[in-house]
Amino acid sequence: MTGYSTVDSFVPGGSTAAMTQHRRTRSPKLGGGNASMMSSNINLLNTIVGAGTLAMPGAMSHFGVLWGALLIVWCGLTSAFGLYLQSRCARYLDRGTSSFFALSQITYPNAAVVFDAAIAIKCFGVGVSYMIIIGDLMPGVAEAFGSVDSGLPFLADRKFWITVFFLVFIIPLSFPKKLDSLKYTSIVALLSIGYLVILVVYHFGADEVPNNRDIRWVTWEGPTAALRSLPVMIFAYTCHQNMFSIVNEIKDNSPASIVGVIGSSIGSAASIYVLVAITGYLTFGNEVKGNIVSMYPPSIASTIAKAAIVILVTFSIPLQIHPCRASIDAVLRWRPGSSRPSGGGTGSQPLLPSGGAAGGGALDSHGAPVVAMSELRFALITSVILVLSYFTALSVETLDTVLAYVGSTGSTAISFILPGLFYYKISDPDSIFHQRLTKEDDDAEYSADDNDDDEESAAVTGSGLLDSVASLGSVISGRGGRRRSKKWRWDLEHLETGLIRKMALGLSIYGACVMVVCLAMNALFSAHH
């Protein structure tokens, strides 16, 4: 609800009497976090950069250098727009209560369970693919350190290494409730990806590349192979499952801060992907495989690179467990025919329950208490996710298959379809939520403009009636100019809501088309094999 405060202002024209006036200002939204912009950027970038880096050169081999690089940038731009739409949607909810479930409850309540199920499946698939990478790379690392001569054959077993990392690292790192708690492991993970980039670029410059190597500069292999590799590029940017956590926990949630986090994270990831894709592809040509690190000859540098990738994906798995747990909890709370989850909530349940919410005193946008996940429920859901991920990783050995199907379904839905549909629905001019947000923004602007008027009036007090009238006229003219002008702003606040709604709908349609085409291509390829 919009609050009202009494503000004293000077009467222009030299009067020292105070005029009491009711000014409408937006009431503060509780539940925000204390995460810095740097911490948010690190966690989001670590969520983005992962297994996709390993597969980029192989994906580029199907598209060619030119179209592959353009496609990497295009996927980054579309993913960034999806993140931006999520941040816009978060404005319609109370601070700290943003989540896919909360938005679905006030936009498409009957489909809320479908949305959260898709998010859970997507995050689960990503976590499994990371465990598979551990099993693929660690035997080679152990062999480089003499595991063959040690007489311990289990050191060459992928299942052994998946089990070790699962028990020692993945389980302990999956139980912190705050995403900000993982910022230090995210820094270590990003240092690992930095070493990988250096290794790929080094081999490109140092290795002798045959002159007769077949390189596709402009042409592509064909629509079948290219479209089947498209999900790998889409999957590489998927971080949308943690975007609401970033918005909930960041201390400064201003549009400039949020756009800065999105731009720096996506921009850094795109730069890494383009660099690794081009240098890796030019090194091996069309013979490049899905995991480029495995193609380098045994050496100390390549062994360290494999260990660095293991560290990267190990510290990235908790970033997938985090939203998967919240989505499963939302699915379990959902009841058919009701727009509210069981337990008395309203759907404004935060992805990361704040301390106030846990105490039962916090209210959501609709005036009802926010439902927090109990300690027992938190532990049970986390344990089930971990156990299922572990046994699935032991059973599946093909990384490309997991990446392709996860990218075709979950990644396209969470990156394009859901953000577009949510914003298009909630920003409808006839929506009560949009009307309330617009009213709060107008009230805040009105209050800010009046404060400017007060300062201007105080500055001209005692200077004469004509000077005061002239000054007030310029203030009014300036205020009208501010409201009419739509100059470009780097935080994108100059964009009209109507334009963003059209672009959001286009993003959803684009995501649906990508999902259908990629699933069809994957099914066709699987049938031929």
PDB file of N, CA and C in Angstrom, residues 3-68:
ATOM      1  N   GLY A   3       2.109   4.703   1.122  1.00  0.00           N
ATOM      2  CA  GLY A   3       2.058   5.430   2.376  1.00  0.00           C
ATOM      3  C   GLY A   3       1.964   6.920   2.130  1.00  0.00           C
ATOM      4  N   TYR A   4       1.617   7.659   3.148  1.00  0.00           N
ATOM      5  CA  TYR A   4       1.497   9.106   3.046  1.00  0.00           C
ATOM      6  C   TYR A   4       2.343   9.725   4.155  1.00  0.00           C
ATOM      7  N   SER A   5       3.090  10.732   3.819  1.00  0.00           N
ATOM      8  CA  SER A   5       3.931  11.405   4.806  1.00  0.00           C
ATOM      9  C   SER A   5       3.710  12.899   4.710  1.00  0.00           C
ATOM     10  N   THR A   6       3.917  13.586   5.812  1.00  0.00           N
ATOM     11  CA  THR A   6       3.750  15.024   5.868  1.00  0.00           C
ATOM     12  C   THR A   6       5.091  15.687   5.713  1.00  0.00           C
ATOM     13  N   VAL A   7       5.194  16.575   4.737  1.00  0.00           N
ATOM     14  CA  VAL A   7       6.451  17.232   4.425  1.00  0.00           C
ATOM     15  C   VAL A   7       6.256  18.725   4.555  1.00  0.00           C
ATOM     16  N   ASP A   8       7.177  19.393   5.262  1.00  0.00           N
ATOM     17  CA  ASP A   8       7.128  20.845   5.388  1.00  0.00           C
ATOM     18  C   ASP A   8       7.848  21.470   4.211  1.00  0.00           C
ATOM     19  N   SER A   9       7.210  22.470   3.633  1.00  0.00           N
ATOM     20  CA  SER A   9       7.821  23.170   2.502  1.00  0.00           C
ATOM     21  C   SER A   9       7.665  24.661   2.687  1.00  0.00           C
ATOM     22  N   PHE A  10       8.578  25.397   2.084  1.00  0.00           N
ATOM     23  CA  PHE A  10       8.510  26.848   2.126  1.00  0.00           C
ATOM     24  C   PHE A  10       7.535  27.356   1.090  1.00  0.00           C
ATOM     25  N   VAL A  11       6.820  28.439   1.451  1.00  0.00           N
ATOM     26  CA  VAL A  11       5.923  29.078   0.504  1.00  0.00           C
ATOM     27  C   VAL A  11       6.728  30.073  -0.297  1.00  0.00           C
ATOM     28  N   PRO A  12       6.736  29.963  -1.620  1.00  0.00           N
ATOM     29  CA  PRO A  12       7.523  30.880  -2.433  1.00  0.00           C
ATOM     30  C   PRO A  12       7.033  32.297  -2.286  1.00  0.00           C
ATOM     31  N   GLY A  13       7.957  33.230  -2.524  1.00  0.00           N
ATOM     32  CA  GLY A  13       7.603  34.623  -2.471  1.00  0.00           C
ATOM     33  C   GLY A  13       8.037  35.289  -1.210  1.00  0.00           C
ATOM     34  N   GLY A  14       8.887  34.682  -0.385  1.00  0.00           N
ATOM     35  CA  GLY A  14       9.445  35.321   0.765  1.00  0.00           C
ATOM     36  C   GLY A  14       8.773  34.955   2.043  1.00  0.00           C
ATOM     37  N   SER A  15       7.664  34.187   2.023  1.00  0.00           N
ATOM     38  CA  SER A  15       6.991  33.816   3.250  1.00  0.00           C
ATOM     39  C   SER A  15       7.783  32.764   3.971  1.00  0.00           C
ATOM     40  N   THR A  16       7.899  32.881   5.305  1.00  0.00           N
ATOM     41  CA  THR A  16       8.628  31.901   6.113  1.00  0.00           C
ATOM     42  C   THR A  16       7.698  30.918   6.765  1.00  0.00           C
ATOM     43  N   ALA A  17       6.409  31.026   6.475  1.00  0.00           N
ATOM     44  CA  ALA A  17       5.448  30.099   7.079  1.00  0.00           C
ATOM     45  C   ALA A  17       5.589  28.736   6.432  1.00  0.00           C
ATOM     46  N   ALA A  18       5.402  27.722   7.245  1.00  0.00           N
ATOM     47  CA  ALA A  18       5.489  26.336   6.740  1.00  0.00           C
ATOM     48  C   ALA A  18       4.118  25.884   6.301  1.00  0.00           C
ATOM     49  N   MET A  19       4.082  25.280   5.126  1.00  0.00           N
ATOM     50  CA  MET A  19       2.827  24.761   4.620  1.00  0.00           C
ATOM     51  C   MET A  19       2.864  23.247   4.703  1.00  0.00           C
ATOM     52  N   THR A  20       1.922  22.668   5.461  1.00  0.00           N
ATOM     53  CA  THR A  20       1.844  21.227   5.604  1.00  0.00           C
ATOM     54  C   THR A  20       1.084  20.648   4.439  1.00  0.00           C
ATOM     55  N   GLN A  21       1.675  19.661   3.826  1.00  0.00           N
ATOM     56  CA  GLN A  21       1.088  19.109   2.615  1.00  0.00           C
ATOM     57  C   GLN A  21       1.292  17.601   2.618  1.00  0.00           C
ATOM     58  N   HIS A  22       0.247  16.839   2.208  1.00  0.00           N
ATOM     59  CA  HIS A  22       0.364  15.391   2.131  1.00  0.00           C
ATOM     60  C   HIS A  22       1.023  15.015   0.810  1.00  0.00           C
ATOM     61  N   ARG A  23       2.125  14.319   0.927  1.00  0.00           N
ATOM     62  CA  ARG A  23       2.833  13.875  -0.256  1.00  0.00           C
ATOM     63  C   ARG A  23       2.860  12.357  -0.282  1.00  0.00           C
ATOM     64  N   ARG A  24       2.539  11.774  -1.408  1.00  0.00           N
ATOM     65  CA  ARG A  24       2.531  10.324  -1.531  1.00  0.00           C
ATOM     66  C   ARG A  24       3.929   9.837  -1.911  1.00  0.00           C
ATOM     67  N   THR A  25       4.423   8.915  -1.133  1.00  0.00           N
ATOM     68  CA  THR A  25       5.712   8.308  -1.415  1.00  0.00           C
ATOM     69  C   THR A  25       5.587   6.803  -1.295  1.00  0.00           C
ATOM     70  N   ARG A  26       6.396   6.103  -2.068  1.00  0.00           N
ATOM     71  CA  ARG A  26       6.347   4.641  -2.031  1.00  0.00           C
ATOM     72  C   ARG A  26       6.886   4.153  -0.704  1.00  0.00           C
ATOM     73  N   SER A  27       6.146   3.267  -0.054  1.00  0.00           N
ATOM     74  CA  SER A  27       6.594   2.701   1.213  1.00  0.00           C
ATOM     75  C   SER A  27       7.750   1.753   0.950  1.00  0.00           C
ATOM     76  N   PRO A  28       8.711   1.704   1.867  1.00  0.00           N
ATOM     77  CA  PRO A  28       9.872   0.848   1.635  1.00  0.00           C
ATOM     78  C   PRO A  28       9.494  -0.616   1.606  1.00  0.00           C
ATOM     79  N   LYS A  29      10.163  -1.369   0.721  1.00  0.00           N
ATOM     80  CA  LYS A  29       9.920  -2.800   0.624  1.00  0.00           C
ATOM     81  C   LYS A  29      10.963  -3.545   1.445  1.00  0.00           C
ATOM     82  N   LEU A  30      10.483  -4.329   2.372  1.00  0.00           N
ATOM     83  CA  LEU A  30      11.365  -5.045   3.265  1.00  0.00           C
ATOM     84  C   LEU A  30      11.812  -6.357   2.630  1.00  0.00           C
ATOM     85  N   GLY A  31      12.836  -6.968   3.224  1.00  0.00           N
ATOM     86  CA  GLY A  31      13.258  -8.287   2.804  1.00  0.00           C
ATOM     87  C   GLY A  31      14.474  -8.294   1.914  1.00  0.00           C
ATOM     88  N   GLY A  32      15.106  -7.125   1.655  1.00  0.00           N
ATOM     89  CA  GLY A  32      16.274  -7.088   0.813  1.00  0.00           C
ATOM     90  C   GLY A  32      17.484  -7.693   1.497  1.00  0.00           C
ATOM     91  N   GLY A  33      18.502  -8.016   0.716  1.00  0.00           N
ATOM     92  CA  GLY A  33      19.698  -8.629   1.262  1.00  0.00           C
ATOM     93  C   GLY A  33      20.835  -7.648   1.377  1.00  0.00           C
ATOM     94  N   ASN A  34      22.025  -8.182   1.628  1.00  0.00           N
ATOM     95  CA  ASN A  34      23.216  -7.370   1.810  1.00  0.00           C
ATOM     96  C   ASN A  34      24.316  -7.729   0.813  1.00  0.00           C
ATOM     97  N   ALA A  35      23.981  -8.462  -0.227  1.00  0.00           N
ATOM     98  CA  ALA A  35      24.985  -8.868  -1.204  1.00  0.00           C
ATOM     99  C   ALA A  35      25.434  -7.663  -2.025  1.00  0.00           C
ATOM    100  N   SER A  36      26.722  -7.585  -2.292  1.00  0.00           N
ATOM    101  CA  SER A  36      27.255  -6.496  -3.097  1.00  0.00           C
ATOM    102  C   SER A  36      27.040  -6.773  -4.578  1.00  0.00           C
ATOM    103  N   MET A  37      27.234  -5.741  -5.378  1.00  0.00           N
ATOM    104  CA  MET A  37      27.108  -5.894  -6.821  1.00  0.00           C
ATOM    105  C   MET A  37      28.178  -6.840  -7.359  1.00  0.00           C
ATOM    106  N   MET A  38      29.388  -6.760  -6.790  1.00  0.00           N
ATOM    107  CA  MET A  38      30.463  -7.648  -7.211  1.00  0.00           C
ATOM    108  C   MET A  38      30.146  -9.097  -6.887  1.00  0.00           C
ATOM    109  N   SER A  39      29.647  -9.347  -5.680  1.00  0.00           N
ATOM    110  CA  SER A  39      29.273 -10.710  -5.291  1.00  0.00           C
ATOM    111  C   SER A  39      28.181 -11.263  -6.195  1.00  0.00           C
ATOM    112  N   SER A  40      27.194 -10.440  -6.517  1.00  0.00           N
ATOM    113  CA  SER A  40      26.114 -10.869  -7.402  1.00  0.00           C
ATOM    114  C   SER A  40      26.643 -11.186  -8.794  1.00  0.00           C
ATOM    115  N   ASN A  41      27.545 -10.347  -9.267  1.00  0.00           N
ATOM    116  CA  ASN A  41      28.129 -10.563 -10.588  1.00  0.00           C
ATOM    117  C   ASN A  41      28.934 -11.857 -10.629  1.00  0.00           C
ATOM    118  N   ILE A  42      29.696 -12.136  -9.588  1.00  0.00           N
ATOM    119  CA  ILE A  42      30.530 -13.341  -9.534  1.00  0.00           C
ATOM    120  C   ILE A  42      29.658 -14.590  -9.529  1.00  0.00           C
ATOM    121  N   ASN A  43      28.632 -14.612  -8.686  1.00  0.00           N
ATOM    122  CA  ASN A  43      27.768 -15.789  -8.612  1.00  0.00           C
ATOM    123  C   ASN A  43      27.000 -16.009  -9.909  1.00  0.00           C
ATOM    124  N   LEU A  44      26.524 -14.934 -10.529  1.00  0.00           N
ATOM    125  CA  LEU A  44      25.779 -15.084 -11.773  1.00  0.00           C
ATOM    126  C   LEU A  44      26.705 -15.551 -12.898  1.00  0.00           C
ATOM    127  N   LEU A  45      27.909 -14.999 -12.957  1.00  0.00           N
ATOM    128  CA  LEU A  45      28.854 -15.417 -13.989  1.00  0.00           C
ATOM    129  C   LEU A  45      29.260 -16.867 -13.800  1.00  0.00           C
ATOM    130  N   ASN A  46      29.451 -17.293 -12.556  1.00  0.00           N
ATOM    131  CA  ASN A  46      29.798 -18.693 -12.302  1.00  0.00           C
ATOM    132  C   ASN A  46      28.645 -19.623 -12.667  1.00  0.00           C
ATOM    133  N   THR A  47      27.403 -19.143 -12.506  1.00  0.00           N
ATOM    134  CA  THR A  47      26.256 -19.938 -12.933  1.00  0.00           C
ATOM    135  C   THR A  47      26.240 -20.098 -14.455  1.00  0.00           C
ATOM    136  N   ILE A  48      26.670 -19.063 -15.165  1.00  0.00           N
ATOM    137  CA  ILE A  48      26.659 -19.105 -16.626  1.00  0.00           C
ATOM    138  C   ILE A  48      27.778 -19.989 -17.154  1.00  0.00           C
ATOM    139  N   VAL A  49      28.999 -19.664 -16.770  1.00  0.00           N
ATOM    140  CA  VAL A  49      30.173 -20.319 -17.354  1.00  0.00           C
ATOM    141  C   VAL A  49      30.371 -21.685 -16.701  1.00  0.00           C
ATOM    142  N   GLY A  50      30.377 -22.709 -17.518  1.00  0.00           N
ATOM    143  CA  GLY A  50      30.541 -24.057 -16.998  1.00  0.00           C
ATOM    144  C   GLY A  50      30.795 -25.030 -18.119  1.00  0.00           C
ATOM    145  N   ALA A  51      29.944 -26.041 -18.201  1.00  0.00           N
ATOM    146  CA  ALA A  51      30.121 -27.088 -19.209  1.00  0.00           C
ATOM    147  C   ALA A  51      30.028 -26.539 -20.620  1.00  0.00           C
ATOM    148  N   GLY A  52      29.311 -25.442 -20.811  1.00  0.00           N
ATOM    149  CA  GLY A  52      29.180 -24.873 -22.147  1.00  0.00           C
ATOM    150  C   GLY A  52      30.513 -24.457 -22.743  1.00  0.00           C
ATOM    151  N   THR A  53      31.463 -24.060 -21.892  1.00  0.00           N
ATOM    152  CA  THR A  53      32.772 -23.668 -22.389  1.00  0.00           C
ATOM    153  C   THR A  53      33.466 -24.832 -23.083  1.00  0.00           C
ATOM    154  N   LEU A  54      33.306 -26.029 -22.551  1.00  0.00           N
ATOM    155  CA  LEU A  54      33.947 -27.204 -23.126  1.00  0.00           C
ATOM    156  C   LEU A  54      33.378 -27.563 -24.489  1.00  0.00           C
ATOM    157  N   ALA A  55      32.108 -27.272 -24.704  1.00  0.00           N
ATOM    158  CA  ALA A  55      31.427 -27.699 -25.933  1.00  0.00           C
ATOM    159  C   ALA A  55      31.405 -26.635 -27.019  1.00  0.00           C
ATOM    160  N   MET A  56      31.858 -25.411 -26.732  1.00  0.00           N
ATOM    161  CA  MET A  56      31.767 -24.334 -27.707  1.00  0.00           C
ATOM    162  C   MET A  56      32.546 -24.586 -28.999  1.00  0.00           C
ATOM    163  N   PRO A  57      33.799 -25.051 -28.944  1.00  0.00           N
ATOM    164  CA  PRO A  57      34.503 -25.308 -30.210  1.00  0.00           C
ATOM    165  C   PRO A  57      33.806 -26.357 -31.065  1.00  0.00           C
ATOM    166  N   GLY A  58      33.265 -27.404 -30.436  1.00  0.00           N
ATOM    167  CA  GLY A  58      32.548 -28.416 -31.193  1.00  0.00           C
ATOM    168  C   GLY A  58      31.287 -27.874 -31.827  1.00  0.00           C
ATOM    169  N   ALA A  59      30.576 -27.011 -31.109  1.00  0.00           N
ATOM    170  CA  ALA A  59      29.374 -26.407 -31.676  1.00  0.00           C
ATOM    171  C   ALA A  59      29.721 -25.483 -32.837  1.00  0.00           C
ATOM    172  N   MET A  60      30.817 -24.736 -32.705  1.00  0.00           N
ATOM    173  CA  MET A  60      31.218 -23.832 -33.781  1.00  0.00           C
ATOM    174  C   MET A  60      31.618 -24.602 -35.035  1.00  0.00           C
ATOM    175  N   SER A  61      32.129 -25.819 -34.884  1.00  0.00           N
ATOM    176  CA  SER A  61      32.537 -26.598 -36.054  1.00  0.00           C
ATOM    177  C   SER A  61      31.362 -26.892 -36.980  1.00  0.00           C
ATOM    178  N   HIS A  62      30.143 -26.908 -36.448  1.00  0.00           N
ATOM    179  CA  HIS A  62      28.960 -27.168 -37.266  1.00  0.00           C
ATOM    180  C   HIS A  62      28.436 -25.900 -37.940  1.00  0.00           C
ATOM    181  N   PHE A  63      28.685 -24.737 -37.341  1.00  0.00           N
ATOM    182  CA  PHE A  63      28.171 -23.483 -37.880  1.00  0.00           C
ATOM    183  C   PHE A  63      29.198 -22.721 -38.710  1.00  0.00           C
ATOM    184  N   GLY A  64      30.473 -22.969 -38.496  1.00  0.00           N
ATOM    185  CA  GLY A  64      31.500 -22.160 -39.122  1.00  0.00           C
ATOM    186  C   GLY A  64      31.893 -21.010 -38.210  1.00  0.00           C
ATOM    187  N   VAL A  65      33.022 -20.396 -38.490  1.00  0.00           N
ATOM    188  CA  VAL A  65      33.548 -19.352 -37.604  1.00  0.00           C
ATOM    189  C   VAL A  65      32.628 -18.137 -37.563  1.00  0.00           C
ATOM    190  N   LEU A  66      32.258 -17.629 -38.731  1.00  0.00           N
ATOM    191  CA  LEU A  66      31.457 -16.400 -38.777  1.00  0.00           C
ATOM    192  C   LEU A  66      30.096 -16.591 -38.125  1.00  0.00           C
ATOM    193  N   TRP A  67      29.331 -17.560 -38.603  1.00  0.00           N
ATOM    194  CA  TRP A  67      27.986 -17.740 -38.082  1.00  0.00           C
ATOM    195  C   TRP A  67      28.010 -18.277 -36.655  1.00  0.00           C
ATOM    196  N   GLY A  68      29.028 -19.036 -36.329  1.00  0.00           N
ATOM    197  CA  GLY A  68      29.138 -19.526 -34.962  1.00  0.00           C
ATOM    198  C   GLY A  68      29.364 -18.395 -33.969  1.00  0.00           C
TER     199      GLY A  68
END
